[in-house]
PDB file of C-alpha atoms in Angstrom:
ATOM      1  CA  MET A   1     -16.538  10.515 -10.197  1.00 45.00           C
ATOM      2  CA  ARG A   2     -13.489  10.521 -12.398  1.00 46.00           C
ATOM      3  CA  LYS A   3     -12.407  13.999 -11.411  1.00 44.00           C
ATOM      4  CA  PHE A   4     -12.288  13.146  -8.130  1.00 40.00           C
ATOM      5  CA  PHE A   5      -9.909   9.846  -8.797  1.00 42.00           C
ATOM      6  CA  ILE A   6      -7.868  12.124 -10.395  1.00 41.00           C
ATOM      7  CA  LEU A   7      -7.771  14.294  -7.387  1.00 39.00           C
ATOM      8  CA  GLY A   8      -6.606  11.504  -5.132  1.00 48.00           C
ATOM      9  CA  ALA A   9      -4.734  10.296  -7.512  1.00 46.00           C
ATOM     10  CA  PHE A  10      -2.406  13.729  -7.442  1.00 42.00           C
ATOM     11  CA  THR A  11      -3.221  13.859  -3.445  1.00 42.00           C
ATOM     12  CA  MET A  12      -1.910  10.512  -2.687  1.00 44.00           C
ATOM     13  CA  LEU A  13       1.451  11.340  -4.863  1.00 41.00           C
ATOM     14  CA  MET A  14       2.059  14.148  -3.199  1.00 38.00           C
ATOM     15  CA  GLY A  15       1.736  13.367   0.054  1.00 37.00           C
ATOM     16  CA  CYS A  16       5.078  11.418  -0.255  1.00 33.00           C
ATOM     17  CA  LEU A  17       8.826  12.501   0.462  1.00 29.00           C
ATOM     18  CA  GLN A  18      11.552  13.339  -2.263  1.00 31.00           C
ATOM     19  CA  THR A  19      14.455  11.578  -3.393  1.00 31.00           C
ATOM     20  CA  THR A  20      15.741   8.127  -3.185  1.00 35.00           C
ATOM     21  CA  THR A  21      18.446   6.100  -1.860  1.00 36.00           C
ATOM     22  CA  ALA A  22      20.933   4.292  -4.327  1.00 37.00           C
ATOM     23  CA  GLN A  23      19.436   0.937  -3.471  1.00 37.00           C
ATOM     24  CA  ALA A  24      16.534   1.747  -4.977  1.00 39.00           C
ATOM     25  CA  GLN A  25      18.314   2.559  -7.948  1.00 43.00           C
ATOM     26  CA  GLN A  26      19.460  -0.835  -7.770  1.00 43.00           C
ATOM     27  CA  GLY A  27      15.808  -2.096  -8.266  1.00 43.00           C
ATOM     28  CA  ASP A  28      14.835  -3.076 -12.147  1.00 61.00           C
ATOM     29  CA  ASP A  29      14.387   0.823 -13.378  1.00 79.00           C
ATOM     30  CA  ALA A  30      11.338  -0.372 -14.967  1.00 81.00           C
ATOM     31  CA  ASN A  31       9.710  -0.618 -12.033  1.00 89.00           C
ATOM     32  CA  ILE A  32      11.387   3.246 -10.990  1.00 89.00           C
ATOM     33  CA  ILE A  33       8.647   5.611 -13.167  1.00 87.00           C
ATOM     34  CA  ASN A  34       8.994   9.420 -13.134  1.00 86.00           C
ATOM     35  CA  ALA A  35       4.992  10.520 -12.906  1.00 83.00           C
ATOM     36  CA  ASP A  36       5.197  13.751 -14.060  1.00 85.00           C
ATOM     37  CA  LYS A  37       5.709  12.245 -18.075  1.00 86.00           C
ATOM     38  CA  PHE A  38       2.420  11.061 -17.116  1.00 84.00           C
ATOM     39  CA  SER A  39      -1.122  13.075 -18.397  1.00 82.00           C
ATOM     40  CA  GLU A  40      -4.169  13.113 -15.751  1.00 81.00           C
ATOM     41  CA  GLN A  41      -5.920  10.005 -17.778  1.00 81.00           C
ATOM     42  CA  GLN A  42      -2.805   7.788 -17.168  1.00 80.00           C
ATOM     43  CA  LEU A  43      -2.934   9.076 -13.154  1.00 76.00           C
ATOM     44  CA  ALA A  44      -6.167   7.949 -12.721  1.00 74.00           C
ATOM     45  CA  GLN A  45      -5.405   4.978 -14.511  1.00 76.00           C
ATOM     46  CA  LEU A  46      -2.303   4.004 -12.599  1.00 75.00           C
ATOM     47  CA  GLU A  47      -2.406   0.319 -12.469  1.00 76.00           C
ATOM     48  CA  LYS A  48      -2.199  -0.140 -16.620  1.00 81.00           C
ATOM     49  CA  HIS A  49       0.624   2.575 -17.157  1.00 79.00           C
ATOM     50  CA  ILE A  50       3.192   0.906 -14.476  1.00 86.00           C
ATOM     51  CA  PRO A  51       4.543  -3.261 -14.066  1.00 90.00           C
ATOM     52  CA  THR A  52       1.959  -5.071 -11.888  1.00 92.00           C
ATOM     53  CA  ASP A  53       4.328  -7.913 -10.828  1.00 92.00           C
ATOM     54  CA  GLY A  54       5.463  -5.768  -7.366  1.00 95.00           C
ATOM     55  CA  TRP A  55       6.852  -2.772  -6.135  1.00 95.00           C
ATOM     56  CA  VAL A  56       6.803  -0.067  -8.289  1.00 93.00           C
ATOM     57  CA  LEU A  57       8.890   3.212  -7.320  1.00 91.00           C
ATOM     58  CA  LEU A  58       6.607   6.308  -8.240  1.00 86.00           C
ATOM     59  CA  THR A  59       8.321   9.858  -8.373  1.00 82.00           C
ATOM     60  CA  TYR A  60       6.406  13.045  -8.881  1.00 78.00           C
ATOM     61  CA  GLN A  61       7.641  16.704  -8.684  1.00 78.00           C
ATOM     62  CA  GLY A  62      10.880  15.673  -6.526  1.00 75.00           C
ATOM     63  CA  ARG A  63       8.642  13.556  -4.248  1.00 77.00           C
ATOM     64  CA  SER A  64       8.877   9.577  -4.124  1.00 81.00           C
ATOM     65  CA  MET A  65       5.776   7.131  -3.306  1.00 85.00           C
ATOM     66  CA  ILE A  66       6.224   3.312  -3.145  1.00 92.00           C
ATOM     67  CA  VAL A  67       2.815   1.593  -4.667  1.00 92.00           C
ATOM     68  CA  ASN A  68       2.234  -2.290  -5.780  1.00 95.00           C
ATOM     69  CA  CYS A  69      -0.618  -2.796  -8.189  1.00 93.00           C
ATOM     70  CA  SER A  70       0.073  -6.612  -8.792  1.00 95.00           C
ATOM     71  CA  ASN A  71      -3.693  -6.478  -7.240  1.00 96.00           C
ATOM     72  CA  LYS A  72      -6.278  -6.067  -9.723  1.00 93.00           C
ATOM     73  CA  ASP A  73      -8.468  -4.748  -6.950  1.00 94.00           C
ATOM     74  CA  TYR A  74      -6.264  -2.901  -5.282  1.00 94.00           C
ATOM     75  CA  ARG A  75      -3.568  -0.265  -5.298  1.00 93.00           C
ATOM     76  CA  LEU A  76      -1.354  -0.298  -2.414  1.00 95.00           C
ATOM     77  CA  ASN A  77       1.050   2.445  -1.208  1.00 93.00           C
ATOM     78  CA  ILE A  78       3.708   1.544   1.603  1.00 92.00           C
ATOM     79  CA  GLY A  79       6.461   3.205   3.888  1.00 89.00           C
ATOM     80  CA  ILE A  80       8.516   1.284   5.859  1.00 87.00           C
ATOM     81  CA  ASN A  81      11.704   2.636   5.167  1.00 84.00           C
ATOM     82  CA  CYS A  82      10.683   6.243   7.095  1.00 77.00           C
ATOM     83  CA  LYS A  83      12.602   9.576   6.874  1.00 72.00           C
ATOM     84  CA  SER A  84      12.063   9.523  10.576  1.00 70.00           C
ATOM     85  CA  GLY A  85      12.913   7.214  12.735  1.00 66.00           C
ATOM     86  CA  LYS A  86      10.411   7.857  15.312  1.00 61.00           C
ATOM     87  CA  THR A  87       7.452   7.165  12.839  1.00 64.00           C
ATOM     88  CA  ALA A  88       6.191   3.868  12.734  1.00 71.00           C
ATOM     89  CA  PRO A  89       5.536   2.345   8.980  1.00 81.00           C
ATOM     90  CA  TYR A  90       2.281   3.205   7.170  1.00 89.00           C
ATOM     91  CA  PHE A  91      -0.166   1.744   4.268  1.00 94.00           C
ATOM     92  CA  MET A  92      -3.076   3.092   2.467  1.00 95.00           C
ATOM     93  CA  ILE A  93      -5.265   0.388   0.062  1.00 96.00           C
ATOM     94  CA  GLU A  94      -7.259   1.872  -2.413  1.00 94.00           C
ATOM     95  CA  TYR A  95      -9.438   0.229  -5.234  1.00 93.00           C
ATOM     96  CA  SER A  96      -8.429   0.456  -8.511  1.00 90.00           C
ATOM     97  CA  ASN A  97     -10.499   1.092 -11.449  1.00 87.00           C
ATOM     98  CA  SER A  98     -10.469  -2.822 -11.881  1.00 87.00           C
ATOM     99  CA  TYR A  99     -12.898  -3.461  -8.312  1.00 89.00           C
ATOM    100  CA  ARG A 100     -16.674  -3.684  -9.319  1.00 84.00           C
ATOM    101  CA  ASP A 101     -18.127  -1.941 -11.578  1.00 81.00           C
ATOM    102  CA  GLY A 102     -14.845   0.483 -11.690  1.00 76.00           C
ATOM    103  CA  ASP A 103     -16.542   3.606 -10.059  1.00 82.00           C
ATOM    104  CA  TRP A 104     -14.055   2.549  -7.006  1.00 87.00           C
ATOM    105  CA  GLY A 105     -10.923   3.821  -8.186  1.00 82.00           C
ATOM    106  CA  GLY A 106      -9.076   5.721  -5.894  1.00 83.00           C
ATOM    107  CA  LEU A 107     -11.041   5.367  -2.662  1.00 89.00           C
ATOM    108  CA  ASP A 108      -9.467   4.038   0.038  1.00 94.00           C
ATOM    109  CA  TYR A 109      -9.825   0.626   1.116  1.00 96.00           C
ATOM    110  CA  ALA A 110      -7.898   0.527   4.333  1.00 96.00           C
ATOM    111  CA  LYS A 111      -5.270   3.220   6.145  1.00 95.00           C
ATOM    112  CA  SER A 112      -2.938   2.192   8.910  1.00 93.00           C
ATOM    113  CA  LYS A 113      -2.863   5.727  10.235  1.00 89.00           C
ATOM    114  CA  GLU A 114      -6.641   6.015  10.622  1.00 91.00           C
ATOM    115  CA  PRO A 115      -8.463   2.095  11.071  1.00 92.00           C
ATOM    116  CA  THR A 116     -11.462   1.683   9.957  1.00 92.00           C
ATOM    117  CA  TYR A 117     -11.334  -1.910  10.504  1.00 94.00           C
ATOM    118  CA  ALA A 118     -11.477  -3.858  13.993  1.00 95.00           C
ATOM    119  CA  GLU A 119      -8.120  -5.607  13.656  1.00 96.00           C
ATOM    120  CA  LEU A 120      -5.088  -6.163  11.062  1.00 97.00           C
ATOM    121  CA  LYS A 121      -3.382  -9.052  10.596  1.00 97.00           C
ATOM    122  CA  VAL A 122      -0.232  -9.618   8.031  1.00 97.00           C
ATOM    123  CA  SER A 123       1.600 -12.799   6.840  1.00 97.00           C
ATOM    124  CA  LEU A 124       4.488 -13.234   4.007  1.00 97.00           C
ATOM    125  CA  ASP A 125       4.953 -16.505   2.526  1.00 97.00           C
ATOM    126  CA  GLY A 126       2.752 -17.317   5.321  1.00 96.00           C
ATOM    127  CA  LYS A 127       3.606 -16.390   8.267  1.00 96.00           C
ATOM    128  CA  SER A 128       2.559 -14.134  10.701  1.00 96.00           C
ATOM    129  CA  PHE A 129       3.503 -10.968  11.836  1.00 95.00           C
ATOM    130  CA  GLY A 130       0.179 -10.214  13.535  1.00 93.00           C
ATOM    131  CA  ASN A 131      -0.350  -5.970  12.703  1.00 94.00           C
ATOM    132  CA  PRO A 132       3.083  -4.709  12.298  1.00 93.00           C
ATOM    133  CA  PHE A 133       2.066  -1.017  11.328  1.00 91.00           C
ATOM    134  CA  ALA A 134       0.183  -0.544  14.990  1.00 90.00           C
ATOM    135  CA  THR A 135       3.136  -1.199  16.823  1.00 83.00           C
ATOM    136  CA  LYS A 136       6.062   0.522  18.132  1.00 79.00           C
ATOM    137  CA  ASP A 137       8.336  -2.622  18.885  1.00 83.00           C
ATOM    138  CA  LYS A 138      11.235  -0.740  17.026  1.00 82.00           C
ATOM    139  CA  ALA A 139      12.743  -4.834  16.338  1.00 87.00           C
ATOM    140  CA  LEU A 140       9.730  -6.696  15.396  1.00 87.00           C
ATOM    141  CA  VAL A 141       9.027  -3.553  12.690  1.00 86.00           C
ATOM    142  CA  GLN A 142      12.629  -4.157  11.822  1.00 88.00           C
ATOM    143  CA  GLN A 143      12.076  -8.457  11.671  1.00 93.00           C
ATOM    144  CA  PHE A 144       9.037  -7.191   9.575  1.00 93.00           C
ATOM    145  CA  ALA A 145      10.608  -5.393   7.275  1.00 90.00           C
ATOM    146  CA  ASP A 146      13.745  -6.792   6.323  1.00 93.00           C
ATOM    147  CA  ALA A 147      11.238 -10.252   6.041  1.00 95.00           C
ATOM    148  CA  LEU A 148       9.276  -8.273   3.667  1.00 93.00           C
ATOM    149  CA  LYS A 149      12.582  -7.901   1.193  1.00 92.00           C
ATOM    150  CA  THR A 150      12.875 -11.934   0.660  1.00 95.00           C
ATOM    151  CA  ALA A 151       9.353 -12.717   0.978  1.00 96.00           C
ATOM    152  CA  LYS A 152       7.549 -13.463  -1.948  1.00 96.00           C
ATOM    153  CA  LYS A 153       3.836 -12.787  -1.091  1.00 97.00           C
ATOM    154  CA  LEU A 154       2.268 -10.353   1.179  1.00 98.00           C
ATOM    155  CA  SER A 155      -1.674 -11.364   2.622  1.00 98.00           C
ATOM    156  CA  MET A 156      -2.956  -8.806   4.720  1.00 98.00           C
ATOM    157  CA  SER A 157      -6.462  -9.899   6.219  1.00 98.00           C
ATOM    158  CA  PHE A 158      -9.273  -7.517   7.687  1.00 98.00           C
ATOM    159  CA  TYR A 159     -11.590  -8.219  10.266  1.00 97.00           C
ATOM    160  CA  ASP A 160     -14.957  -6.295  11.424  1.00 95.00           C
ATOM    161  CA  MET A 161     -16.585  -7.232  14.721  1.00 94.00           C
ATOM    162  CA  GLU A 162     -19.641  -9.034  14.995  1.00 92.00           C
ATOM    163  CA  MET A 163     -21.992 -10.704  16.631  1.00 91.00           C
ATOM    164  CA  ASN A 164     -20.672 -14.556  17.329  1.00 88.00           C
ATOM    165  CA  PRO A 165     -23.785 -16.715  18.397  1.00 89.00           C
ATOM    166  CA  ASP A 166     -21.314 -19.907  19.438  1.00 87.00           C
ATOM    167  CA  LEU A 167     -19.669 -17.449  21.835  1.00 85.00           C
ATOM    168  CA  GLY A 168     -23.032 -14.975  22.826  1.00 87.00           C
ATOM    169  CA  LYS A 169     -20.528 -11.537  22.158  1.00 90.00           C
ATOM    170  CA  GLU A 170     -18.944 -10.013  19.388  1.00 91.00           C
ATOM    171  CA  ALA A 171     -15.602 -11.146  17.696  1.00 92.00           C
ATOM    172  CA  PRO A 172     -13.414 -10.813  14.925  1.00 93.00           C
ATOM    173  CA  LYS A 173     -14.912 -11.976  11.385  1.00 94.00           C
ATOM    174  CA  LEU A 174     -12.828 -12.164   8.759  1.00 96.00           C
ATOM    175  CA  ASN A 175     -14.175  -9.339   6.682  1.00 96.00           C
ATOM    176  CA  ARG A 176     -11.728 -10.401   3.354  1.00 97.00           C
ATOM    177  CA  THR A 177      -7.587 -10.715   2.814  1.00 98.00           C
ATOM    178  CA  ILE A 178      -5.549  -8.830   0.186  1.00 98.00           C
ATOM    179  CA  GLU A 179      -2.502 -10.314  -1.128  1.00 98.00           C
ATOM    180  CA  PHE A 180       0.227  -8.644  -3.573  1.00 98.00           C
ATOM    181  CA  LYS A 181       3.236 -10.174  -5.112  1.00 97.00           C
ATOM    182  CA  MET A 182       6.627  -9.112  -3.992  1.00 95.00           C
ATOM    183  CA  ALA A 183       9.210  -8.710  -6.952  1.00 95.00           C
ATOM    184  CA  HIS A 184      11.504  -6.006  -6.791  1.00 95.00           C
ATOM    185  CA  PRO A 185      12.095  -5.634  -3.036  1.00 94.00           C
ATOM    186  CA  ALA A 186      15.352  -3.053  -2.957  1.00 92.00           C
ATOM    187  CA  LEU A 187      12.533  -0.665  -3.740  1.00 93.00           C
ATOM    188  CA  LEU A 188      11.749  -0.932  -0.491  1.00 92.00           C
ATOM    189  CA  GLU A 189      14.652   1.063   0.592  1.00 89.00           C
ATOM    190  CA  THR A 190      13.763   4.059  -0.239  1.00 85.00           C
ATOM    191  CA  ARG A 191      12.980   6.574   2.187  1.00 84.00           C
ATOM    192  CA  VAL A 192       9.961   8.164   2.842  1.00 78.00           C
ATOM    193  CA  GLU A 193       7.836  10.282   4.796  1.00 68.00           C
ATOM    194  CA  CYS A 194       5.691   7.669   6.840  1.00 70.00           C
ATOM    195  CA  ASN A 195       2.240  10.202   8.074  1.00 59.00           C
ATOM    196  CA  ASN A 196       0.368   9.971   5.014  1.00 54.00           C
TER     197      ASN A 196
END
């Protein structure tokens, strides 16, 4: 299981794009991490070796990714400022080593590009944005991206379809809501590949 997690961590790091923008460099230097200096063990336990107060810019072999480990049970990888203007923003949530018995670390919970959930509702400081990762409406995506830079809390609510006896048909039922802190928003300006 540990080998699988280490490979997953490397895959996650390798799947992102190189170079950062000058705006991201204005962020807190403690939240800009060169993962080339990490051992395999440190990569496998990423959340123990990086800040957990909000956004972190990880670089690895000249590539960049934005992660958030502020939720002890989950790690969020996000791309808002996409290198290609034709590509929608993306997210990927993985279980951390702290989830349950620790054997889930590195496994995917949810991805915007391969949704396994029936519905996603995203809110910033309580304001709903629906699912900004599923829309091709550039104005809505930009509105979400702008709000992301000033918000304090990101909430992502995942729904499954279940039989609702009151309605006599299947209806969305909340599976879980995952929340992340939002410190260091300047790092979101980093241009990343959004096809992970």
